[in-house]
Amino acid sequence: MQDRTYDGRDVVVVTGAGGMGSAIARRLGSGRTLILADASPEQLDRVVDEMSAEGYAVRGVLTDVSDRASVEKLADIASGEGRLTAVVHTAGVAAATASARKIFEVDLLGTVYVIDAFEKVAVRGTSLVCVSSMAGHYASLSREDEAALATAPPEELLGLAAVTAVGDDSTSAYIVAKRANHVRVQAAALAWNQRGARVNTVSPGVISTAMSKAEADSDSNGHMLRMLEECGAGRMGTPGEIADAVAFLAGPQSLYITGTDLLVDGGQAGWIHWHMKRE
């Protein structure tokens, strides 16, 4: 393919203006045109104002990732700003604060919309990193369920057996949605390769953000924080540590890495698989 040539700066897109998204935007945005997308106009305006004052060339685009047209509009805007270098999709909701339906609409469908919309405008060297979760590593799905989640058209996803079986269980919905992120990216890697581009996921563990605080506050037994101690990590991760992992996958040191997941959880998933005592 012949890439378009631009006179302006490279472009970085970050969806989600929360703690993790803001850290990633600051890590990747220097010297580039930064497009920050979020569904909350108040949060978006606040972060754009802060980063503009810090010297970033940042533009806010109000975006609902659960709306395909909204995501496609974001991709069109980004591709018109310059050479699309990196796209980082952090926008999502958590089991502690959202219904199962909302989780599937945002965390599952939203990720599919981002993968599909930005694949159409990707150029040679573009890297998409979708922020998933270590929760995806806990899923126990059949090969047939994973194949369907990986390849079904977006309009069919919410009717799949793996999705409907969850019912109203937000935690199960979150686990299934995050595993779907993993397998969807695996399946999408071929199309991205054919454009000279790459797509991966990062799966954070417990990271010190407002979303994690909401989950910890809803955990009356202190289970989440206790697991961090028992697995040996002894602390939450920081948004900056996720930003570093994303920067690696978005940068030139990882040109042969695509269609895979980078687990950044302080060893918690390994502890759960091999050491946690089952009651």
PDB file of C-alpha atoms in Angstrom:
ATOM      1  CA  MET A   1       0.000   0.000   0.000  1.00  0.00           C
ATOM      2  CA  GLN A   2       1.081   3.563  -0.646  1.00  0.00           C
ATOM      3  CA  ASP A   3       0.831   5.720   2.462  1.00  0.00           C
ATOM      4  CA  ARG A   4      -0.395   9.269   2.342  1.00  0.00           C
ATOM      5  CA  THR A   5       2.224  11.948   3.042  1.00  0.00           C
ATOM      6  CA  TYR A   6       1.550  14.682   5.574  1.00  0.00           C
ATOM      7  CA  ASP A   7       3.381  17.901   6.375  1.00  0.00           C
ATOM      8  CA  GLY A   8       2.057  18.093   9.936  1.00  0.00           C
ATOM      9  CA  ARG A   9       2.773  16.199  13.120  1.00  0.00           C
ATOM     10  CA  ASP A  10       2.104  12.549  13.749  1.00  0.00           C
ATOM     11  CA  VAL A  11      -1.259  11.890  15.359  1.00  0.00           C
ATOM     12  CA  VAL A  12      -2.001   9.972  18.555  1.00  0.00           C
ATOM     13  CA  VAL A  13      -5.558   9.115  19.607  1.00  0.00           C
ATOM     14  CA  VAL A  14      -6.493   8.151  23.163  1.00  0.00           C
ATOM     15  CA  THR A  15     -10.039   7.154  24.093  1.00  0.00           C
ATOM     16  CA  GLY A  16     -10.907   7.681  27.730  1.00  0.00           C
ATOM     17  CA  ALA A  17      -9.822  10.754  29.690  1.00  0.00           C
ATOM     18  CA  GLY A  18      -9.660   9.044  33.079  1.00  0.00           C
ATOM     19  CA  GLY A  19      -6.553   8.354  35.132  1.00  0.00           C
ATOM     20  CA  MET A  20      -5.138   5.717  32.825  1.00  0.00           C
ATOM     21  CA  GLY A  21      -6.050   7.513  29.609  1.00  0.00           C
ATOM     22  CA  SER A  22      -4.602  10.793  30.839  1.00  0.00           C
ATOM     23  CA  ALA A  23      -1.319   9.130  31.834  1.00  0.00           C
ATOM     24  CA  ILE A  24      -1.050   7.460  28.431  1.00  0.00           C
ATOM     25  CA  ALA A  25      -1.894  10.704  26.623  1.00  0.00           C
ATOM     26  CA  ARG A  26       0.888  12.500  28.473  1.00  0.00           C
ATOM     27  CA  ARG A  27       3.329   9.648  27.802  1.00  0.00           C
ATOM     28  CA  LEU A  28       2.670   9.534  24.036  1.00  0.00           C
ATOM     29  CA  GLY A  29       1.517  13.048  23.192  1.00  0.00           C
ATOM     30  CA  SER A  30       4.669  15.156  23.302  1.00  0.00           C
ATOM     31  CA  GLY A  31       5.503  16.680  19.910  1.00  0.00           C
ATOM     32  CA  ARG A  32       2.459  15.081  18.302  1.00  0.00           C
ATOM     33  CA  THR A  33      -1.103  16.086  17.576  1.00  0.00           C
ATOM     34  CA  LEU A  34      -3.058  14.462  20.391  1.00  0.00           C
ATOM     35  CA  ILE A  35      -6.741  13.657  20.008  1.00  0.00           C
ATOM     36  CA  LEU A  36      -8.415  12.807  23.291  1.00  0.00           C
ATOM     37  CA  ALA A  37     -11.893  11.230  23.223  1.00  0.00           C
ATOM     38  CA  ASP A  38     -14.359  10.719  26.055  1.00  0.00           C
ATOM     39  CA  ALA A  39     -18.116  10.419  26.559  1.00  0.00           C
ATOM     40  CA  SER A  40     -18.141  12.954  29.406  1.00  0.00           C
ATOM     41  CA  PRO A  41     -17.929  16.558  28.157  1.00  0.00           C
ATOM     42  CA  GLU A  42     -16.960  17.816  31.619  1.00  0.00           C
ATOM     43  CA  GLN A  43     -14.107  15.361  32.061  1.00  0.00           C
ATOM     44  CA  LEU A  44     -12.947  15.825  28.484  1.00  0.00           C
ATOM     45  CA  ASP A  45     -12.880  19.620  28.736  1.00  0.00           C
ATOM     46  CA  ARG A  46     -11.026  19.517  32.039  1.00  0.00           C
ATOM     47  CA  VAL A  47      -8.249  17.213  30.801  1.00  0.00           C
ATOM     48  CA  VAL A  48      -7.910  19.025  27.466  1.00  0.00           C
ATOM     49  CA  ASP A  49      -7.564  22.354  29.308  1.00  0.00           C
ATOM     50  CA  GLU A  50      -4.968  20.898  31.681  1.00  0.00           C
ATOM     51  CA  MET A  51      -2.894  19.352  28.904  1.00  0.00           C
ATOM     52  CA  SER A  52      -3.130  22.443  26.714  1.00  0.00           C
ATOM     53  CA  ALA A  53      -1.741  24.473  29.612  1.00  0.00           C
ATOM     54  CA  GLU A  54       1.092  21.924  29.858  1.00  0.00           C
ATOM     55  CA  GLY A  55       2.039  22.534  26.220  1.00  0.00           C
ATOM     56  CA  TYR A  56       0.398  19.595  24.461  1.00  0.00           C
ATOM     57  CA  ALA A  57      -1.220  20.088  21.062  1.00  0.00           C
ATOM     58  CA  VAL A  58      -4.429  18.416  22.190  1.00  0.00           C
ATOM     59  CA  ARG A  59      -7.921  18.365  20.762  1.00  0.00           C
ATOM     60  CA  GLY A  60     -10.957  16.901  22.505  1.00  0.00           C
ATOM     61  CA  VAL A  61     -13.556  14.927  20.571  1.00  0.00           C
ATOM     62  CA  LEU A  62     -16.740  13.941  22.397  1.00  0.00           C
ATOM     63  CA  THR A  63     -17.125  10.220  21.667  1.00  0.00           C
ATOM     64  CA  ASP A  64     -19.408   7.446  22.856  1.00  0.00           C
ATOM     65  CA  VAL A  65     -17.528   4.252  22.030  1.00  0.00           C
ATOM     66  CA  SER A  66     -20.715   2.190  22.315  1.00  0.00           C
ATOM     67  CA  ASP A  67     -22.052   4.100  19.273  1.00  0.00           C
ATOM     68  CA  ARG A  68     -20.492   2.873  16.027  1.00  0.00           C
ATOM     69  CA  ALA A  69     -21.157   6.158  14.190  1.00  0.00           C
ATOM     70  CA  SER A  70     -19.469   8.122  16.976  1.00  0.00           C
ATOM     71  CA  VAL A  71     -16.345   5.950  16.760  1.00  0.00           C
ATOM     72  CA  GLU A  72     -16.256   6.158  12.960  1.00  0.00           C
ATOM     73  CA  LYS A  73     -16.467   9.948  13.206  1.00  0.00           C
ATOM     74  CA  LEU A  74     -13.517   9.936  15.611  1.00  0.00           C
ATOM     75  CA  ALA A  75     -11.480   7.802  13.194  1.00  0.00           C
ATOM     76  CA  ASP A  76     -12.286  10.153  10.310  1.00  0.00           C
ATOM     77  CA  ILE A  77     -11.267  13.201  12.336  1.00  0.00           C
ATOM     78  CA  ALA A  78      -8.017  11.558  13.403  1.00  0.00           C
ATOM     79  CA  SER A  79      -7.063  10.455   9.899  1.00  0.00           C
ATOM     80  CA  GLY A  80      -7.623  14.002   8.659  1.00  0.00           C
ATOM     81  CA  GLU A  81      -5.240  15.525  11.195  1.00  0.00           C
ATOM     82  CA  GLY A  82      -2.055  13.833  10.025  1.00  0.00           C
ATOM     83  CA  ARG A  83      -0.262  10.506   9.972  1.00  0.00           C
ATOM     84  CA  LEU A  84      -1.947   8.157  12.426  1.00  0.00           C
ATOM     85  CA  THR A  85       0.887   6.849  14.588  1.00  0.00           C
ATOM     86  CA  ALA A  86      -0.882   5.333  17.588  1.00  0.00           C
ATOM     87  CA  VAL A  87      -4.390   4.701  18.844  1.00  0.00           C
ATOM     88  CA  VAL A  88      -4.897   3.705  22.470  1.00  0.00           C
ATOM     89  CA  HIS A  89      -8.345   2.596  23.530  1.00  0.00           C
ATOM     90  CA  THR A  90      -8.807   2.937  27.301  1.00  0.00           C
ATOM     91  CA  ALA A  91     -12.498   3.919  27.478  1.00  0.00           C
ATOM     92  CA  GLY A  92     -14.516   1.410  29.474  1.00  0.00           C
ATOM     93  CA  VAL A  93     -16.752   0.708  32.436  1.00  0.00           C
ATOM     94  CA  ALA A  94     -16.311  -1.552  35.462  1.00  0.00           C
ATOM     95  CA  ALA A  95     -18.395  -4.289  37.065  1.00  0.00           C
ATOM     96  CA  ALA A  96     -18.726  -2.268  40.266  1.00  0.00           C
ATOM     97  CA  THR A  97     -20.446   0.651  38.547  1.00  0.00           C
ATOM     98  CA  ALA A  98     -22.196  -0.693  35.435  1.00  0.00           C
ATOM     99  CA  SER A  99     -24.842  -3.239  34.489  1.00  0.00           C
ATOM    100  CA  ALA A 100     -24.004  -6.347  32.492  1.00  0.00           C
ATOM    101  CA  ARG A 101     -25.703  -4.812  29.450  1.00  0.00           C
ATOM    102  CA  LYS A 102     -23.688  -1.603  29.733  1.00  0.00           C
ATOM    103  CA  ILE A 103     -20.459  -3.558  30.096  1.00  0.00           C
ATOM    104  CA  PHE A 104     -21.150  -5.484  26.910  1.00  0.00           C
ATOM    105  CA  GLU A 105     -22.116  -2.323  25.026  1.00  0.00           C
ATOM    106  CA  VAL A 106     -19.019  -0.368  26.080  1.00  0.00           C
ATOM    107  CA  ASP A 107     -16.270  -2.883  26.855  1.00  0.00           C
ATOM    108  CA  LEU A 108     -17.118  -5.453  24.185  1.00  0.00           C
ATOM    109  CA  LEU A 109     -18.899  -3.649  21.344  1.00  0.00           C
ATOM    110  CA  GLY A 110     -16.983  -0.422  21.914  1.00  0.00           C
ATOM    111  CA  THR A 111     -13.680  -2.218  21.480  1.00  0.00           C
ATOM    112  CA  VAL A 112     -14.895  -3.932  18.314  1.00  0.00           C
ATOM    113  CA  TYR A 113     -16.009  -0.585  16.892  1.00  0.00           C
ATOM    114  CA  VAL A 114     -12.589   0.940  17.626  1.00  0.00           C
ATOM    115  CA  ILE A 115     -10.720  -1.987  16.033  1.00  0.00           C
ATOM    116  CA  ASP A 116     -12.893  -1.887  12.912  1.00  0.00           C
ATOM    117  CA  ALA A 117     -13.073   1.888  12.454  1.00  0.00           C
ATOM    118  CA  PHE A 118      -9.367   2.525  12.892  1.00  0.00           C
ATOM    119  CA  GLU A 119      -8.338  -0.448  10.739  1.00  0.00           C
ATOM    120  CA  LYS A 120      -9.963   1.374   7.831  1.00  0.00           C
ATOM    121  CA  VAL A 121      -7.771   4.470   8.333  1.00  0.00           C
ATOM    122  CA  ALA A 122      -4.589   2.789   9.596  1.00  0.00           C
ATOM    123  CA  VAL A 123      -1.412   3.429   7.622  1.00  0.00           C
ATOM    124  CA  ARG A 124       1.946   1.692   7.619  1.00  0.00           C
ATOM    125  CA  GLY A 125       3.309   1.916  11.156  1.00  0.00           C
ATOM    126  CA  THR A 126       0.021   2.604  12.948  1.00  0.00           C
ATOM    127  CA  SER A 127      -0.245   0.769  16.274  1.00  0.00           C
ATOM    128  CA  LEU A 128      -3.561   0.202  18.067  1.00  0.00           C
ATOM    129  CA  VAL A 129      -3.420  -0.806  21.729  1.00  0.00           C
ATOM    130  CA  CYS A 130      -6.700  -1.778  23.394  1.00  0.00           C
ATOM    131  CA  VAL A 131      -6.645  -1.708  27.182  1.00  0.00           C
ATOM    132  CA  SER A 132      -8.355  -4.886  28.356  1.00  0.00           C
ATOM    133  CA  SER A 133      -7.982  -6.394  31.846  1.00  0.00           C
ATOM    134  CA  MET A 134      -6.417  -9.288  33.688  1.00  0.00           C
ATOM    135  CA  ALA A 135     -10.036 -10.372  34.225  1.00  0.00           C
ATOM    136  CA  GLY A 136      -9.975 -11.682  30.668  1.00  0.00           C
ATOM    137  CA  HIS A 137      -7.443 -14.287  31.786  1.00  0.00           C
ATOM    138  CA  TYR A 138      -9.997 -15.740  34.216  1.00  0.00           C
ATOM    139  CA  ALA A 139     -12.562 -16.609  31.553  1.00  0.00           C
ATOM    140  CA  SER A 140     -13.533 -20.252  31.052  1.00  0.00           C
ATOM    141  CA  LEU A 141     -15.029 -20.265  27.592  1.00  0.00           C
ATOM    142  CA  SER A 142     -15.208 -23.036  25.050  1.00  0.00           C
ATOM    143  CA  ARG A 143     -13.204 -22.860  21.858  1.00  0.00           C
ATOM    144  CA  GLU A 144     -16.471 -22.401  19.973  1.00  0.00           C
ATOM    145  CA  ASP A 145     -17.506 -19.464  22.189  1.00  0.00           C
ATOM    146  CA  GLU A 146     -14.128 -17.795  21.769  1.00  0.00           C
ATOM    147  CA  ALA A 147     -14.241 -18.264  17.996  1.00  0.00           C
ATOM    148  CA  ALA A 148     -17.647 -16.602  17.874  1.00  0.00           C
ATOM    149  CA  LEU A 149     -16.510 -13.690  20.043  1.00  0.00           C
ATOM    150  CA  ALA A 150     -13.426 -13.285  17.855  1.00  0.00           C
ATOM    151  CA  THR A 151     -15.121 -13.243  14.473  1.00  0.00           C
ATOM    152  CA  ALA A 152     -18.870 -12.565  14.669  1.00  0.00           C
ATOM    153  CA  PRO A 153     -20.138  -9.343  13.075  1.00  0.00           C
ATOM    154  CA  PRO A 154     -20.727  -6.601  15.658  1.00  0.00           C
ATOM    155  CA  GLU A 155     -24.506  -6.741  15.231  1.00  0.00           C
ATOM    156  CA  GLU A 156     -24.503 -10.412  16.269  1.00  0.00           C
ATOM    157  CA  LEU A 157     -22.254 -10.191  19.323  1.00  0.00           C
ATOM    158  CA  LEU A 158     -24.862  -9.435  21.982  1.00  0.00           C
ATOM    159  CA  GLY A 159     -26.879 -12.460  20.878  1.00  0.00           C
ATOM    160  CA  LEU A 160     -24.049 -14.971  21.233  1.00  0.00           C
ATOM    161  CA  ALA A 161     -24.465 -17.785  23.738  1.00  0.00           C
ATOM    162  CA  ALA A 162     -21.421 -16.682  25.759  1.00  0.00           C
ATOM    163  CA  VAL A 163     -23.016 -13.261  26.186  1.00  0.00           C
ATOM    164  CA  THR A 164     -26.634 -14.208  26.861  1.00  0.00           C
ATOM    165  CA  ALA A 165     -25.576 -16.891  29.383  1.00  0.00           C
ATOM    166  CA  VAL A 166     -24.229 -14.150  31.668  1.00  0.00           C
ATOM    167  CA  GLY A 167     -27.672 -12.739  32.432  1.00  0.00           C
ATOM    168  CA  ASP A 168     -27.468  -9.793  34.843  1.00  0.00           C
ATOM    169  CA  ASP A 169     -24.139 -10.774  36.424  1.00  0.00           C
ATOM    170  CA  SER A 170     -21.904  -7.737  35.935  1.00  0.00           C
ATOM    171  CA  THR A 171     -18.737  -9.493  37.063  1.00  0.00           C
ATOM    172  CA  SER A 172     -19.223 -12.345  34.598  1.00  0.00           C
ATOM    173  CA  ALA A 173     -20.044  -9.841  31.865  1.00  0.00           C
ATOM    174  CA  TYR A 174     -16.804  -7.999  32.559  1.00  0.00           C
ATOM    175  CA  ILE A 175     -14.757 -11.211  32.392  1.00  0.00           C
ATOM    176  CA  VAL A 176     -16.370 -12.301  29.120  1.00  0.00           C
ATOM    177  CA  ALA A 177     -16.033  -8.838  27.568  1.00  0.00           C
ATOM    178  CA  LYS A 178     -12.345  -8.611  28.444  1.00  0.00           C
ATOM    179  CA  ARG A 179     -11.620 -12.087  27.105  1.00  0.00           C
ATOM    180  CA  ALA A 180     -13.467 -11.051  23.958  1.00  0.00           C
ATOM    181  CA  ASN A 181     -11.036  -8.127  23.652  1.00  0.00           C
ATOM    182  CA  HIS A 182      -8.128 -10.591  23.630  1.00  0.00           C
ATOM    183  CA  VAL A 183      -9.504 -12.942  20.993  1.00  0.00           C
ATOM    184  CA  ARG A 184     -10.908 -10.124  18.868  1.00  0.00           C
ATOM    185  CA  VAL A 185      -7.453  -8.570  18.637  1.00  0.00           C
ATOM    186  CA  GLN A 186      -5.906 -11.945  17.785  1.00  0.00           C
ATOM    187  CA  ALA A 187      -8.338 -12.353  14.905  1.00  0.00           C
ATOM    188  CA  ALA A 188      -7.926  -8.740  13.741  1.00  0.00           C
ATOM    189  CA  ALA A 189      -4.139  -8.933  13.475  1.00  0.00           C
ATOM    190  CA  LEU A 190      -4.255 -10.287   9.913  1.00  0.00           C
ATOM    191  CA  ALA A 191      -6.188  -7.312   8.540  1.00  0.00           C
ATOM    192  CA  TRP A 192      -3.920  -4.894  10.400  1.00  0.00           C
ATOM    193  CA  ASN A 193      -0.809  -6.710   9.127  1.00  0.00           C
ATOM    194  CA  GLN A 194      -2.063  -6.303   5.591  1.00  0.00           C
ATOM    195  CA  ARG A 195      -2.034  -2.541   6.123  1.00  0.00           C
ATOM    196  CA  GLY A 196       1.458  -2.603   7.636  1.00  0.00           C
ATOM    197  CA  ALA A 197      -0.083  -1.849  11.034  1.00  0.00           C
ATOM    198  CA  ARG A 198      -0.351  -3.628  14.373  1.00  0.00           C
ATOM    199  CA  VAL A 199      -2.990  -4.295  17.036  1.00  0.00           C
ATOM    200  CA  ASN A 200      -2.499  -5.594  20.590  1.00  0.00           C
ATOM    201  CA  THR A 201      -4.084  -5.567  24.008  1.00  0.00           C
ATOM    202  CA  VAL A 202      -2.701  -4.636  27.405  1.00  0.00           C
ATOM    203  CA  SER A 203      -4.312  -6.281  30.431  1.00  0.00           C
ATOM    204  CA  PRO A 204      -3.775  -4.241  33.600  1.00  0.00           C
ATOM    205  CA  GLY A 205      -4.210  -5.693  37.018  1.00  0.00           C
ATOM    206  CA  VAL A 206      -5.420  -3.512  39.870  1.00  0.00           C
ATOM    207  CA  ILE A 207      -4.297   0.002  38.975  1.00  0.00           C
ATOM    208  CA  SER A 208      -4.694   3.029  41.215  1.00  0.00           C
ATOM    209  CA  THR A 209      -7.448   4.900  39.379  1.00  0.00           C
ATOM    210  CA  ALA A 210     -10.917   6.193  40.236  1.00  0.00           C
ATOM    211  CA  MET A 211     -12.389   3.052  38.659  1.00  0.00           C
ATOM    212  CA  SER A 212     -10.307   0.784  40.891  1.00  0.00           C
ATOM    213  CA  LYS A 213     -11.266   2.865  43.925  1.00  0.00           C
ATOM    214  CA  ALA A 214     -14.936   2.313  43.095  1.00  0.00           C
ATOM    215  CA  GLU A 215     -14.323  -1.427  42.876  1.00  0.00           C
ATOM    216  CA  ALA A 216     -12.397  -1.448  46.171  1.00  0.00           C
ATOM    217  CA  ASP A 217     -15.152   0.555  47.876  1.00  0.00           C
ATOM    218  CA  SER A 218     -17.757  -1.973  46.698  1.00  0.00           C
ATOM    219  CA  ASP A 219     -15.637  -4.869  48.009  1.00  0.00           C
ATOM    220  CA  SER A 220     -16.852  -4.980  51.607  1.00  0.00           C
ATOM    221  CA  ASN A 221     -14.644  -7.972  52.454  1.00  0.00           C
ATOM    222  CA  GLY A 222     -11.482  -6.340  51.197  1.00  0.00           C
ATOM    223  CA  HIS A 223     -10.936  -9.301  48.866  1.00  0.00           C
ATOM    224  CA  MET A 224      -9.252  -7.312  46.098  1.00  0.00           C
ATOM    225  CA  LEU A 225      -6.665  -5.626  48.301  1.00  0.00           C
ATOM    226  CA  ARG A 226      -6.009  -8.830  50.225  1.00  0.00           C
ATOM    227  CA  MET A 227      -5.218 -10.653  46.990  1.00  0.00           C
ATOM    228  CA  LEU A 228      -2.633  -8.001  46.146  1.00  0.00           C
ATOM    229  CA  GLU A 229      -0.857  -8.776  49.402  1.00  0.00           C
ATOM    230  CA  GLU A 230      -1.108 -12.545  49.057  1.00  0.00           C
ATOM    231  CA  CYS A 231       0.160 -12.622  45.465  1.00  0.00           C
ATOM    232  CA  GLY A 232       3.314 -10.798  46.582  1.00  0.00           C
ATOM    233  CA  ALA A 233       2.778  -7.545  44.663  1.00  0.00           C
ATOM    234  CA  GLY A 234       1.887  -5.713  47.859  1.00  0.00           C
ATOM    235  CA  ARG A 235       0.445  -2.703  46.062  1.00  0.00           C
ATOM    236  CA  MET A 236      -1.687  -1.437  43.230  1.00  0.00           C
ATOM    237  CA  GLY A 237      -0.044  -0.582  39.953  1.00  0.00           C
ATOM    238  CA  THR A 238       0.166   3.013  38.785  1.00  0.00           C
ATOM    239  CA  PRO A 239      -1.262   4.560  35.613  1.00  0.00           C
ATOM    240  CA  GLY A 240       2.305   5.463  34.658  1.00  0.00           C
ATOM    241  CA  GLU A 241       3.280   1.787  34.601  1.00  0.00           C
ATOM    242  CA  ILE A 242       0.465   1.048  32.165  1.00  0.00           C
ATOM    243  CA  ALA A 243       1.508   4.059  30.088  1.00  0.00           C
ATOM    244  CA  ASP A 244       5.023   2.597  29.858  1.00  0.00           C
ATOM    245  CA  ALA A 245       3.654  -0.761  28.666  1.00  0.00           C
ATOM    246  CA  VAL A 246       1.463   0.964  26.091  1.00  0.00           C
ATOM    247  CA  ALA A 247       4.393   3.093  24.911  1.00  0.00           C
ATOM    248  CA  PHE A 248       6.365  -0.095  24.284  1.00  0.00           C
ATOM    249  CA  LEU A 249       3.581  -1.640  22.194  1.00  0.00           C
ATOM    250  CA  ALA A 250       3.023   1.616  20.333  1.00  0.00           C
ATOM    251  CA  GLY A 251       6.697   2.207  19.626  1.00  0.00           C
ATOM    252  CA  PRO A 252       9.485   0.921  17.388  1.00  0.00           C
ATOM    253  CA  GLN A 253      10.788  -1.618  19.927  1.00  0.00           C
ATOM    254  CA  SER A 254       7.775  -3.880  19.327  1.00  0.00           C
ATOM    255  CA  LEU A 255       7.453  -3.964  15.539  1.00  0.00           C
ATOM    256  CA  TYR A 256       7.214  -7.769  15.502  1.00  0.00           C
ATOM    257  CA  ILE A 257       4.518  -7.914  18.182  1.00  0.00           C
ATOM    258  CA  THR A 258       0.902  -7.995  17.047  1.00  0.00           C
ATOM    259  CA  GLY A 259      -2.257  -9.920  17.846  1.00  0.00           C
ATOM    260  CA  THR A 260      -1.218 -10.582  21.428  1.00  0.00           C
ATOM    261  CA  ASP A 261      -1.854  -9.496  25.019  1.00  0.00           C
ATOM    262  CA  LEU A 262       0.593  -7.973  27.487  1.00  0.00           C
ATOM    263  CA  LEU A 263      -0.422  -8.800  31.063  1.00  0.00           C
ATOM    264  CA  VAL A 264       0.645  -6.085  33.530  1.00  0.00           C
ATOM    265  CA  ASP A 265      -0.714  -7.212  36.885  1.00  0.00           C
ATOM    266  CA  GLY A 266       2.141  -7.682  39.355  1.00  0.00           C
ATOM    267  CA  GLY A 267       1.793 -11.460  39.075  1.00  0.00           C
ATOM    268  CA  GLN A 268      -1.787 -11.644  40.310  1.00  0.00           C
ATOM    269  CA  ALA A 269      -3.154 -13.794  37.489  1.00  0.00           C
ATOM    270  CA  GLY A 270      -0.336 -16.323  37.929  1.00  0.00           C
ATOM    271  CA  TRP A 271      -0.985 -16.444  41.664  1.00  0.00           C
ATOM    272  CA  ILE A 272      -4.685 -17.050  41.115  1.00  0.00           C
ATOM    273  CA  HIS A 273      -4.000 -19.880  38.643  1.00  0.00           C
ATOM    274  CA  TRP A 274      -1.311 -21.678  40.652  1.00  0.00           C
ATOM    275  CA  HIS A 275      -1.290 -20.649  44.296  1.00  0.00           C
ATOM    276  CA  MET A 276      -4.639 -19.325  45.487  1.00  0.00           C
ATOM    277  CA  LYS A 277      -6.384 -21.705  47.875  1.00  0.00           C
ATOM    278  CA  ARG A 278      -9.861 -22.627  46.673  1.00  0.00           C
ATOM    279  CA  GLU A 279     -12.557 -22.610  49.307  1.00  0.00           C
TER     280      GLU A 279
END
